[in-house]
Amino acid sequence: MVLARFQTPVRPAPEWERNEAGESLSFAAVPARLSVFGAVVAVVTLCAGALVSVLAITVAPESGAAARMLIVAAALCLCLPLVFLANAPFRARTVSVSLTYDAQAMTITVGAESRRFPLHDITDIVWRAGTEYSRIVINGRGIRCSLLAGIARPLPGLRSDVPTVSAELHRALEGAGLSVSGTKPGYRRYQR
């Protein structure tokens, strides 16, 4: 009972809202590719790891136990903060995003810029929900939109995430000729 007071309540993910044309979704995201984010984190981690390894070799060349302890301490005290620092420039680019759709097109408003994507021009959609890798990636003829929700600063009262694809959006995508090619819990990939 006493421990229950110290638990942080789980914040909900953004939810689909019904409107006159169909549904809409509002969430926070970082307009960036996952590969760019992954490369930044990998470079920071590898450079810090190399620095720690060199430091361990020079400080404790004959004691393997001391070198291992130095590596673990440095990983906790140096590398983890560096990874959080690597996330900071991405989180600083967080914008509010609104997504609406109808049977013909998907409209995404990122900040003040609105783009309409005809469903017949979309060739590939990745929709990942429920993890720190939550994202929506849309590709097609003249289309490239990548929104990383999992690393963004969340909207007030919500967590950094997107909900799963709604049944209505799923039907609209299938009606436009896209089919599900990959499905795991929280992950859907639609392709032509």
Coordinates of C-alpha atoms in Angstrom, one line a residue:
M1 CA 0.0 0.0 0.0
V2 CA 2.8 2.5 0.9
L3 CA 4.7 1.7 -2.3
A4 CA 1.6 2.5 -4.4
R5 CA 1.9 6.1 -3.5
F6 CA 5.3 6.3 -5.1
Q7 CA 4.4 4.7 -8.4
T8 CA 4.2 7.0 -11.4
P9 CA 0.9 6.7 -13.2
V10 CA 1.2 5.4 -16.7
R11 CA 0.3 8.1 -19.2
P12 CA -2.0 7.1 -22.1
A13 CA -0.9 7.2 -25.7
P14 CA -2.6 9.6 -28.1
E15 CA -5.9 8.4 -29.4
W16 CA -7.9 8.5 -32.6
E17 CA -10.7 11.1 -32.6
R18 CA -13.7 10.9 -34.9
N19 CA -14.5 13.8 -37.1
E20 CA -16.9 14.5 -40.1
A21 CA -14.5 13.1 -42.7
G22 CA -13.2 10.1 -40.8
E23 CA -10.6 10.2 -38.0
S24 CA -7.8 12.4 -36.8
L25 CA -4.8 11.9 -34.6
S26 CA -2.7 14.5 -32.7
F27 CA 0.7 13.6 -31.4
A28 CA 4.2 15.0 -30.9
A29 CA 7.0 13.8 -33.2
V30 CA 10.5 14.6 -34.5
P31 CA 10.7 14.9 -38.3
A32 CA 13.8 12.7 -38.8
R33 CA 14.7 9.3 -40.2
L34 CA 15.3 6.5 -37.7
S35 CA 18.6 5.7 -39.5
V36 CA 20.0 9.2 -38.8
F37 CA 19.0 8.9 -35.1
G38 CA 20.5 5.4 -34.9
A39 CA 23.7 6.6 -36.5
V40 CA 24.1 9.5 -34.1
V41 CA 23.6 7.2 -31.1
A42 CA 25.9 4.6 -32.5
V43 CA 28.7 7.1 -33.2
V44 CA 28.4 8.7 -29.7
T45 CA 28.4 5.2 -28.1
L46 CA 31.4 3.9 -30.1
C47 CA 33.5 7.0 -29.5
A48 CA 32.8 7.0 -25.8
G49 CA 33.4 3.3 -25.6
A50 CA 36.8 3.7 -27.4
L51 CA 37.7 6.5 -25.0
V52 CA 36.8 4.4 -22.0
S53 CA 38.7 1.4 -23.3
V54 CA 41.9 3.5 -23.9
L55 CA 41.5 5.0 -20.4
A56 CA 41.1 1.5 -18.9
I57 CA 44.2 0.2 -20.6
T58 CA 46.3 3.2 -19.5
V59 CA 45.0 3.4 -15.9
A60 CA 45.0 -0.3 -15.0
P61 CA 47.2 -2.1 -17.5
E62 CA 47.9 -5.1 -15.2
S63 CA 44.7 -5.5 -13.3
G64 CA 41.8 -6.9 -15.3
A65 CA 39.4 -6.5 -12.5
A66 CA 40.2 -2.8 -12.0
A67 CA 39.9 -2.3 -15.8
R68 CA 36.4 -4.0 -15.8
M69 CA 35.2 -1.9 -12.9
L70 CA 36.5 1.3 -14.6
I71 CA 34.6 0.3 -17.8
V72 CA 31.4 -0.4 -15.9
A73 CA 31.6 2.8 -13.9
A74 CA 32.5 4.9 -17.0
A75 CA 29.6 3.3 -18.9
L76 CA 27.2 4.3 -16.2
C77 CA 28.7 7.7 -15.5
L78 CA 29.8 8.8 -19.0
C79 CA 28.2 6.8 -21.8
L80 CA 24.6 6.9 -20.6
P81 CA 24.6 10.7 -20.1
L82 CA 26.3 11.0 -23.6
V83 CA 23.5 9.0 -25.2
F84 CA 20.9 11.2 -23.5
L85 CA 22.9 14.2 -24.8
A86 CA 22.8 12.7 -28.3
N87 CA 19.0 12.6 -28.0
A88 CA 18.7 16.2 -27.0
P89 CA 19.1 17.8 -30.5
F90 CA 16.4 15.4 -31.7
R91 CA 14.0 16.1 -28.8
A92 CA 14.6 19.9 -29.3
R93 CA 13.1 19.5 -32.8
T94 CA 9.8 18.1 -31.4
V95 CA 6.7 19.5 -33.2
S96 CA 3.0 18.9 -32.8
V97 CA 1.6 16.7 -35.6
S98 CA -1.9 16.2 -36.8
L99 CA -2.9 13.4 -39.1
T100 CA -6.3 13.1 -40.8
Y101 CA -7.4 10.9 -43.7
D102 CA -10.3 10.1 -45.9
A103 CA -10.8 7.5 -48.7
Q104 CA -8.6 9.4 -51.1
A105 CA -5.7 11.0 -49.1
M106 CA -3.9 11.3 -45.9
T107 CA -3.1 14.8 -44.6
I108 CA -0.3 15.4 -42.2
T109 CA 0.3 18.8 -40.6
V110 CA 3.8 19.1 -39.0
G111 CA 4.0 22.3 -37.1
A112 CA 2.5 24.9 -39.4
E113 CA 3.2 22.9 -42.7
S114 CA 0.4 20.8 -44.1
R115 CA 1.0 18.1 -46.7
R116 CA -1.6 16.0 -48.5
F117 CA -0.6 12.5 -49.6
P118 CA -2.9 10.8 -52.1
L119 CA -3.3 7.2 -51.0
H120 CA -2.8 5.9 -54.6
D121 CA 0.7 7.6 -54.6
I122 CA 1.8 5.9 -51.3
T123 CA 3.9 2.8 -51.9
D124 CA 5.0 2.0 -48.3
I125 CA 3.9 2.9 -44.8
V126 CA 5.6 1.8 -41.6
W127 CA 3.5 2.3 -38.5
R128 CA 5.2 1.4 -35.2
A129 CA 3.5 1.9 -31.9
G130 CA 4.1 1.1 -28.2
T131 CA 7.9 1.5 -28.0
E132 CA 10.6 4.2 -27.9
Y133 CA 10.9 3.5 -31.7
S134 CA 7.3 4.6 -32.3
R135 CA 7.2 6.2 -35.7
I136 CA 5.2 6.7 -38.9
V137 CA 7.1 6.5 -42.1
I138 CA 5.4 7.2 -45.5
N139 CA 7.1 6.6 -48.8
G140 CA 5.8 6.9 -52.3
R141 CA 6.0 8.7 -55.6
G142 CA 7.5 12.0 -54.6
I143 CA 6.6 11.3 -51.0
R144 CA 9.0 10.9 -48.1
C145 CA 7.7 11.6 -44.6
S146 CA 9.4 10.2 -41.4
L147 CA 8.0 11.1 -38.0
L148 CA 9.7 9.7 -34.9
A149 CA 7.2 9.8 -32.0
G150 CA 9.0 7.7 -29.5
I151 CA 11.9 10.1 -28.9
A152 CA 9.8 13.3 -29.0
R153 CA 8.8 15.3 -26.0
P154 CA 5.2 14.2 -25.4
L155 CA 2.2 16.3 -25.5
P156 CA 0.9 17.3 -22.0
G157 CA -0.7 14.3 -20.2
L158 CA 0.3 11.8 -22.9
R159 CA 3.3 9.6 -23.6
S160 CA 5.6 9.8 -26.6
D161 CA 3.8 7.3 -28.8
V162 CA 1.3 6.8 -31.5
P163 CA -1.7 4.5 -31.3
T164 CA -2.1 1.4 -33.5
V165 CA -3.5 1.8 -36.9
S166 CA -7.3 2.2 -36.6
A167 CA -9.7 -0.2 -38.3
E168 CA -11.0 2.6 -40.5
L169 CA -7.5 3.7 -41.7
H170 CA -6.6 0.0 -42.3
R171 CA -9.7 -0.3 -44.6
A172 CA -8.8 3.0 -46.4
L173 CA -5.3 1.8 -47.0
E174 CA -6.4 -1.6 -48.3
G175 CA -9.0 0.1 -50.4
A176 CA -6.2 2.2 -52.0
G177 CA -4.4 -1.0 -53.0
L178 CA -1.9 -1.3 -50.0
S179 CA -1.7 -4.6 -48.2
V180 CA -0.1 -5.6 -44.9
S181 CA 3.3 -7.1 -45.5
G182 CA 4.5 -7.2 -41.9
T183 CA 2.7 -7.5 -38.7
K184 CA 3.9 -7.8 -35.1
P185 CA 2.4 -6.4 -31.9
G186 CA 2.4 -2.6 -32.4
Y187 CA 4.0 -2.9 -35.9
R188 CA 2.3 -2.7 -39.3
R189 CA 3.9 -2.3 -42.7
Y190 CA 1.7 -1.6 -45.7
Q191 CA 3.2 -2.0 -49.2
R192 CA 2.0 -1.9 -52.8

